[in-house]
Each structure stands twice: as C-alpha cells, then as structure tokens.
Short mmCIF file of C-alpha atoms and ligand atoms in Angstrom, two decimals:
data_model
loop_
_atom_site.label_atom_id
_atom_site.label_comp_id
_atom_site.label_asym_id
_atom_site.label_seq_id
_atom_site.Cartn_x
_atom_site.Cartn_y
_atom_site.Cartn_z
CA UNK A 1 -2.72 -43.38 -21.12
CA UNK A 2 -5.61 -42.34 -23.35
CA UNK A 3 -7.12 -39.15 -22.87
CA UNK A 4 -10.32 -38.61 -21.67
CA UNK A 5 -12.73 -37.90 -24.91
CA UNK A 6 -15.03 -34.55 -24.50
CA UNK A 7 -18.51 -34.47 -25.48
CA UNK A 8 -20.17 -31.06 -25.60
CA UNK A 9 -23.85 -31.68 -25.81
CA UNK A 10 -26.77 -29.91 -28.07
CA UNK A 11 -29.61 -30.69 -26.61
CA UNK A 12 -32.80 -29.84 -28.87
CA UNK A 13 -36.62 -29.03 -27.26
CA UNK A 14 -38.98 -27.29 -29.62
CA UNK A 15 -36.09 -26.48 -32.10
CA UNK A 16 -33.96 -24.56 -29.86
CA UNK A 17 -30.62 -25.44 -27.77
CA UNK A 18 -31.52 -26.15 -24.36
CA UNK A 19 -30.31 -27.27 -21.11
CA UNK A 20 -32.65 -28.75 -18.21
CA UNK A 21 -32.37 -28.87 -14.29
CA UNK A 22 -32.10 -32.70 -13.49
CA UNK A 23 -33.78 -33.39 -17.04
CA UNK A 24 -37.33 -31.91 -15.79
CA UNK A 25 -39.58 -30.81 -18.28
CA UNK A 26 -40.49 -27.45 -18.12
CA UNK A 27 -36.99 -26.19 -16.32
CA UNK A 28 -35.22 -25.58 -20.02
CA UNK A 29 -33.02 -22.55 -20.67
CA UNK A 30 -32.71 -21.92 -24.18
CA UNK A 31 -29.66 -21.58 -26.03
CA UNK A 32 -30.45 -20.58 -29.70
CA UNK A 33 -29.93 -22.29 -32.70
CA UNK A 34 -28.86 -26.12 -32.23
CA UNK A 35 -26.95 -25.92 -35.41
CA UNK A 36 -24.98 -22.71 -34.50
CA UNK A 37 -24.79 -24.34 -30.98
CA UNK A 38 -22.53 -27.77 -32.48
CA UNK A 39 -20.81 -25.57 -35.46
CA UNK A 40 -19.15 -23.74 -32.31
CA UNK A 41 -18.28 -26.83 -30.27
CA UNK A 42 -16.62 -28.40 -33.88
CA UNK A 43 -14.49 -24.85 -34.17
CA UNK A 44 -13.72 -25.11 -31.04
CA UNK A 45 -12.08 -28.13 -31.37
CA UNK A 46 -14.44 -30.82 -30.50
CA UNK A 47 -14.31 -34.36 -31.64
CA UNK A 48 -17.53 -35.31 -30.59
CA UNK A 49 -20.95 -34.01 -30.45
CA UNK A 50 -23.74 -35.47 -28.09
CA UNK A 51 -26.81 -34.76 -29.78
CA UNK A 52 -30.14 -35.18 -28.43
CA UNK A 53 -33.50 -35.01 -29.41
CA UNK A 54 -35.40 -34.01 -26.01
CA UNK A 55 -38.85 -34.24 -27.44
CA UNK A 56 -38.56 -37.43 -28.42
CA UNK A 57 -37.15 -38.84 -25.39
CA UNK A 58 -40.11 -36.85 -23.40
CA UNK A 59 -42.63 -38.34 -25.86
CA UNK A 60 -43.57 -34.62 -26.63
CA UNK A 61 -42.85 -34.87 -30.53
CA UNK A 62 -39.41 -34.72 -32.13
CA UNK A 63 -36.75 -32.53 -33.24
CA UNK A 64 -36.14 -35.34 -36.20
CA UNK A 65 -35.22 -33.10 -39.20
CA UNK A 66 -33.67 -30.47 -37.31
CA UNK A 67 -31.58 -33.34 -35.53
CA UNK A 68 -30.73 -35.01 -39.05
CA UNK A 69 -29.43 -31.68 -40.21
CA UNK A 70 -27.22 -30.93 -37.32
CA UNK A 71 -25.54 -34.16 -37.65
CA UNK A 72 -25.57 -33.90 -41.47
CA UNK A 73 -23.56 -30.68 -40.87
CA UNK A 74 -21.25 -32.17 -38.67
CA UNK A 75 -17.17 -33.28 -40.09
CA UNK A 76 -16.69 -34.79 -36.72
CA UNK A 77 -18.26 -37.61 -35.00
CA UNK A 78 -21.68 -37.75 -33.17
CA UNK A 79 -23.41 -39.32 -30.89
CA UNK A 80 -26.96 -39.13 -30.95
CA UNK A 81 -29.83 -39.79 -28.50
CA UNK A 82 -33.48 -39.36 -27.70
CA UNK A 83 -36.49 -41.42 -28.59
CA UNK A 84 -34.86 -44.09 -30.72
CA UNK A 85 -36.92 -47.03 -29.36
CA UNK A 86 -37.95 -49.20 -32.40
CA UNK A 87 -36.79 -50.48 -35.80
CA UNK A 88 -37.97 -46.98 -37.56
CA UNK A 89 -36.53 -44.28 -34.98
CA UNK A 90 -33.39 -46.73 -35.51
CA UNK A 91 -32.56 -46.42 -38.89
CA UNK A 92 -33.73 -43.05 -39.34
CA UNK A 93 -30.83 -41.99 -36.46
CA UNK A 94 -28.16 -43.86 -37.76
CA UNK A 95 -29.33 -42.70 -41.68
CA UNK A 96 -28.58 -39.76 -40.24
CA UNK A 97 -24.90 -40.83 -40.22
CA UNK A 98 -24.03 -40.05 -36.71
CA UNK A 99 -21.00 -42.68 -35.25
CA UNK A 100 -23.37 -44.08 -32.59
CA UNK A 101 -26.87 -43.68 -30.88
CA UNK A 102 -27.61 -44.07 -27.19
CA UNK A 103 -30.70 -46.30 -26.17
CA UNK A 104 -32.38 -45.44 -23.13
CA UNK A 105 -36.05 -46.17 -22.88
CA UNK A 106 -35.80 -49.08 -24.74
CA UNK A 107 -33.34 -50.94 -22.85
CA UNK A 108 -35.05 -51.35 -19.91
CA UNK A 109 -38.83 -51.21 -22.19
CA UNK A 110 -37.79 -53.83 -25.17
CA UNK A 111 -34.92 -55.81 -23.84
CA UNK A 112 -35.42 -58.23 -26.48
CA UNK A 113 -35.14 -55.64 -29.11
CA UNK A 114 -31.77 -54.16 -27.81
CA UNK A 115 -30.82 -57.47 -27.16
CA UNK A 116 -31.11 -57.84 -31.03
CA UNK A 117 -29.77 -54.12 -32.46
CA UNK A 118 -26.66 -55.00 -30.44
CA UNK A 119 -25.88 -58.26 -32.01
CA UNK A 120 -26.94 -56.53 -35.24
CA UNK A 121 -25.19 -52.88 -34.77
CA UNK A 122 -21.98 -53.92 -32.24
CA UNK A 123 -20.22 -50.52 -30.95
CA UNK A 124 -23.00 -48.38 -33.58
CA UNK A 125 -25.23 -48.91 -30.44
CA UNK A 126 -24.36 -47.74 -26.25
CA UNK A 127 -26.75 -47.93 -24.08
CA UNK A 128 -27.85 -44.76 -21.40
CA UNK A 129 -27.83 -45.81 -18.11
CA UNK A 130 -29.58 -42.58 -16.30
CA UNK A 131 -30.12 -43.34 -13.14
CA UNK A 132 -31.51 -41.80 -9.35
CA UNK A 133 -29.52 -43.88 -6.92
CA UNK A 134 -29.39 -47.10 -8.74
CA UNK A 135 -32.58 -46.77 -9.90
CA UNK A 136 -32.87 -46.20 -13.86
CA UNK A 137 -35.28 -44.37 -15.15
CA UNK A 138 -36.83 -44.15 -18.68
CA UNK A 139 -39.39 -42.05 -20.55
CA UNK A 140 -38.01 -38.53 -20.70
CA UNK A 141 -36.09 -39.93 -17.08
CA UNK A 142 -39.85 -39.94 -15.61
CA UNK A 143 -40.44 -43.65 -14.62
CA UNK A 144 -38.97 -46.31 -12.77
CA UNK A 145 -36.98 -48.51 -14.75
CA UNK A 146 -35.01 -51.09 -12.78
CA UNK A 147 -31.74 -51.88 -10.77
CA UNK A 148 -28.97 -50.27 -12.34
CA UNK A 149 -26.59 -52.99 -11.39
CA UNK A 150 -28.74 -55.84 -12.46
CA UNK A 151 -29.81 -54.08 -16.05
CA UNK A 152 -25.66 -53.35 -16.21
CA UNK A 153 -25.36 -57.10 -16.21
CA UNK A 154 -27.45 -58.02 -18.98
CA UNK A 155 -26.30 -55.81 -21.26
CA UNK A 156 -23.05 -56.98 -20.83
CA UNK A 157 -23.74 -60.42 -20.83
CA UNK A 158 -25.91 -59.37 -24.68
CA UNK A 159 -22.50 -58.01 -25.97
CA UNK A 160 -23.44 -54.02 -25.30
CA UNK A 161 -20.31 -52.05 -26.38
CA UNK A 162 -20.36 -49.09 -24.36
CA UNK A 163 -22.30 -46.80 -21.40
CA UNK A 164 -23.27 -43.30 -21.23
CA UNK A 165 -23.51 -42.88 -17.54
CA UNK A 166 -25.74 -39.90 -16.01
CA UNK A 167 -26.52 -39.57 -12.21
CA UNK A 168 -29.82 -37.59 -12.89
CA UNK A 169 -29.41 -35.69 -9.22
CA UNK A 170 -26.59 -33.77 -11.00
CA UNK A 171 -27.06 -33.08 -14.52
CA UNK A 172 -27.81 -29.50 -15.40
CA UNK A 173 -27.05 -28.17 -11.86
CA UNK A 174 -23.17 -27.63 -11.77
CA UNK A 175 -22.66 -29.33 -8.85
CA UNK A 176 -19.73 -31.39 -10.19
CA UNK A 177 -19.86 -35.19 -11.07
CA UNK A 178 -20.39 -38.47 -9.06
CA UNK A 179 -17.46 -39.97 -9.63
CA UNK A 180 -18.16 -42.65 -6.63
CA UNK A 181 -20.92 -43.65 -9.37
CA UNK A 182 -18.78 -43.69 -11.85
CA UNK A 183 -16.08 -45.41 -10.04
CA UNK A 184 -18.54 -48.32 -8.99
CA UNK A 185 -19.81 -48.96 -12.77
CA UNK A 186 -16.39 -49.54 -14.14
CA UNK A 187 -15.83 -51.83 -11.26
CA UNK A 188 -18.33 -54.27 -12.66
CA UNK A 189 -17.81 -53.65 -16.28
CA UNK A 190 -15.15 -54.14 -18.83
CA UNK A 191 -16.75 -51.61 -20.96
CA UNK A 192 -15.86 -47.76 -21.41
CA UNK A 193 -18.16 -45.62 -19.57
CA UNK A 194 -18.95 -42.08 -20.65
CA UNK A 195 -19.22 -40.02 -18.07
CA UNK A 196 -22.49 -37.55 -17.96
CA UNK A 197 -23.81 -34.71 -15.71
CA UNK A 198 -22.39 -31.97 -13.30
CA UNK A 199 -19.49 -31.19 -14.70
CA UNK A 200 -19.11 -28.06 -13.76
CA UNK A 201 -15.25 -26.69 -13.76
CA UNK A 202 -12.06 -27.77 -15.39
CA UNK A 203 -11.14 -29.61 -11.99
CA UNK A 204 -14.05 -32.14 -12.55
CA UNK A 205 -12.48 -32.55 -15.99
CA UNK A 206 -9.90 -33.48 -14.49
CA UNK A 207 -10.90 -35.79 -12.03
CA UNK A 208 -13.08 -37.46 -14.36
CA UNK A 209 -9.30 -38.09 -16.46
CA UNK A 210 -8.08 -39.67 -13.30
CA UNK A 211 -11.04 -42.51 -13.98
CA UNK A 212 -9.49 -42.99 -17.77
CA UNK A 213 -7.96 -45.87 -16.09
CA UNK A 214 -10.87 -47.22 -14.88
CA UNK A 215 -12.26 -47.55 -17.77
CA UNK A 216 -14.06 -44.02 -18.28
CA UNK A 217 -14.02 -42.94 -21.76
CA UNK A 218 -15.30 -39.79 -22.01
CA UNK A 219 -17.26 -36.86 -20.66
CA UNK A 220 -20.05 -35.10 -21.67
CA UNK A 221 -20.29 -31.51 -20.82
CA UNK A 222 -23.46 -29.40 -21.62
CA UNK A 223 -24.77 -26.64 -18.89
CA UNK A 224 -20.69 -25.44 -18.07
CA UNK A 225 -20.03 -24.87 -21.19
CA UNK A 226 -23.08 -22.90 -22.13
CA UNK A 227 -22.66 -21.03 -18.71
CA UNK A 228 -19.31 -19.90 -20.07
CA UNK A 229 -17.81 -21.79 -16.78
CA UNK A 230 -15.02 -22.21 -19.40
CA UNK A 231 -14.30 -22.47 -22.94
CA UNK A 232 -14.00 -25.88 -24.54
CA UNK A 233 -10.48 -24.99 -26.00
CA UNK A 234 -9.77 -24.86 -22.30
CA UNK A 235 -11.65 -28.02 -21.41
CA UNK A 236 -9.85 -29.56 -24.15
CA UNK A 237 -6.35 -28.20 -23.03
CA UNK A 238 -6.93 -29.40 -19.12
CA UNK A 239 -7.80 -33.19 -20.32
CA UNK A 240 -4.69 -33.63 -22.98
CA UNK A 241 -2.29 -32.79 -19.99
O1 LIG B 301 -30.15 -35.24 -21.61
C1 LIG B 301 -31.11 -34.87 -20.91
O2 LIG B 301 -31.07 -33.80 -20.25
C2 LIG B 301 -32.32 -35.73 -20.85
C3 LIG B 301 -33.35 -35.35 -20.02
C4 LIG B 301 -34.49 -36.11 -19.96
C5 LIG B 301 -34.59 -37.23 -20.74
C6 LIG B 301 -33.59 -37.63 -21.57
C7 LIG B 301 -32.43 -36.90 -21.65
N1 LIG B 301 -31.38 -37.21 -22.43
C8 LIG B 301 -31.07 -38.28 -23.29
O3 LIG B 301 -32.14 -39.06 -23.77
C9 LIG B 301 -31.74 -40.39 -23.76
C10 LIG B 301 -32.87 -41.28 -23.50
O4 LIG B 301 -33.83 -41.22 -24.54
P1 LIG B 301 -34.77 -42.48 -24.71
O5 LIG B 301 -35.19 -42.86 -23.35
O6 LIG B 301 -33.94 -43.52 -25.38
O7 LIG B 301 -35.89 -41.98 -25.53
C11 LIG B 301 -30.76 -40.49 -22.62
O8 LIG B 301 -29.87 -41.54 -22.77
C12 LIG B 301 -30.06 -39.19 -22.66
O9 LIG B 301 -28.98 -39.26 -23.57
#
C-alpha cells in the first residue's frame, strides 16, 4: 500500500509565515521567514511543500516574488496555491517551477477557464475544494460558492486530476480531521484526495493513512507542526509504518 504523502504548509500574509483560525482574516499568527519556514520542512525530510500565497487568495495583494523565491529554493516538489485565477497568475505560478498549483476561486468563478487549463495542464493543475458543510467557498474562503458534490462532478467529468480537500470548520484549530468528509469524497471520485485541515497529532496521521485506500493521497499539515505538536521527522516516521 502506498504511503500517505505529507505536506507541511508555508503559508505567506504580508511576507511572513502564518497560520489562520478557520482561514479568517485578521486571526494570523506569524511564523517568521517563509523561506526559513520550507528550508526546515525540506531538512526535515519533506517531499512536498504546500505553498500559499494568502494575499492573493484574500484579494489583499500578493506575496508573488517572495512566493517565486521560496519555490525557486526548493530541491523537492511543491505545490502552490493562492490567487491563481487567470491566464497571467497561471503561468507566472507554474514559471515558478512548482510540480502543481491548486485552483480555488476560479473553479467555481471561471468554470470555463479551468475547464480549459485542465485539458491544457493535466495533473500540473488540482483543484481546492474548501468547503463549510458541502458548501464551497471562494474568495479568501469568504463567499458562497456552490454544492460541493455537484462542483466534484464536473470536474471530474472535465478530466481534473486531483483534490485538495479542506473542511474550513477545522483548519488552523487542532481539532483533528473530518475524515467522514474525507471518506464521502473518495466515495464519489476516482481521484486522489489530499487531505487538509485539523490535523493535529500523529494519531490523525494515522488515521488519515487508513483512508490511503480510499483513495487519499496525502495530508497537509500546517498549525501542528508549527505548534511543535510534533516534529515532521516524527510525522514522517508514524505514516511510513
Ligand atoms: O490555506 C488557508 O488557510 C486559506 C485561507 C483562506 C483562503 C485560502 C486559503 N488557502 C488556499 O488558497 C487556495 C484558494 O485560493 P484561490 O481561491 O484560488 O485564490 C485554497 O485552495 C487554499 O489552498
């Protein structure tokens, strides 16, 4: 069985590392330098980095040369998100040479569009399904952006390689993951899922693993690991078992 892939995240407001409460402006602790912030996670053994550019997804400005920097430093592979809505914000993400970006916004905004960067970009592009409920939302995860379930099946239907799932109730907060969500979106897709928000302990690791077979991919871990819950040679160690 494969094991499940770790994403520690850098998430970038204003220039520094940050993590939010349930992704609301204005609840950021700050972390330091981004850069330092995913040189650690590669030492420590990462594989991935999750890389986000929080200004841009909140419409606030962007992070873009800081972001194109980080990635540039980066051996291993990242995945990058935030604000990458239209033919420019595109290109200038993937000329960043990061292994994939994550559309939010624009999938449920400019179907048409993602419609077209898929069929254009195949497993370069995976689409962010954050969602309240089954509700997604959009726009820095402040607006209403249709049924979960029904957006799930048109992206597979346009070819969309890949999810990054986050149940907004639970990122930032350490209250562990919803795997029930996580369970009932690789119940209706054939594509992996990746697995975002809560994670809080090495157990959730864990019981996110138990989902490999369900088709979850990965897991992306941000506030735990900046809490020191654990170390990410540890988080590493619990999902290779
Ligand atoms: O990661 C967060 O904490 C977060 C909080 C609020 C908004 C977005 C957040 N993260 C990432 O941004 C993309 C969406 O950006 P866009 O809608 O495409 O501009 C989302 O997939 C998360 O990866």
């Amino acid at each position: 069985m494969p094991k499940l892939e770790l994403l520690p995240a850098v998430d970038v407001r204003d220039g520094q590392a940050v993590r939010l409460v349930h992704g609301e402006s204005g609840s950021e602790t700050s972390y330091g330098s981004p850069l330092e912030a995913a040189l650690a996670w590669q030492s420590a053994g990462a594989e991935w980095l999750h890389l986000v550019d929080l200004d841009a997804a909140f419409g606030t400005g962007d992070n873009r040369a800081l972001i194109a920097e980080v990635a540039g430093a980066m051996d291993i592979k990242v995945e990058l998100s935030g604000g990458i809505r239209d033919d420019a914000s595109l290109e200038a993400a993937l000329a960043t040479g990061c292994r994939r970006v994550n559309l939010g916004t624009a999938a449920l905004e400019t179907p048409e569009w993602v419609a077209k960067v898929i069929a254009e970009h195949g497993d370069k592009i995976a689409v962010g399904l954050d969602v309240r409920g089954t509700t997604l939302r959009g726009r820095g995860w402040t607006r209403d952006g249709g049924d979960l379930y029904e957006t799930l099946a048109r992206l597979d239907a346009e070819g969309c390689a890949r999810y990054v799932v986050t149940d907004i109730a639970k990122d930032g907060t350490l209250e562990g993951p919803n795997l029930g969500l996580l369970r009932d979106v690789c119940a209706v897709t054939d594509r992996p899922v990746v697995a975002s928000g809560g994670v809080s302990s090495l157990d959730d690791l864990r019981a996110i693993s138990l989902l490999v077979p369900e088709g979850v991919e990965g897991a992306i871990v941000g506030k735990a690991l900046y809490a020191k819950a654990f170390t990410l040679e540890e988080a590493l160690k619990a999902v290779a078992a």
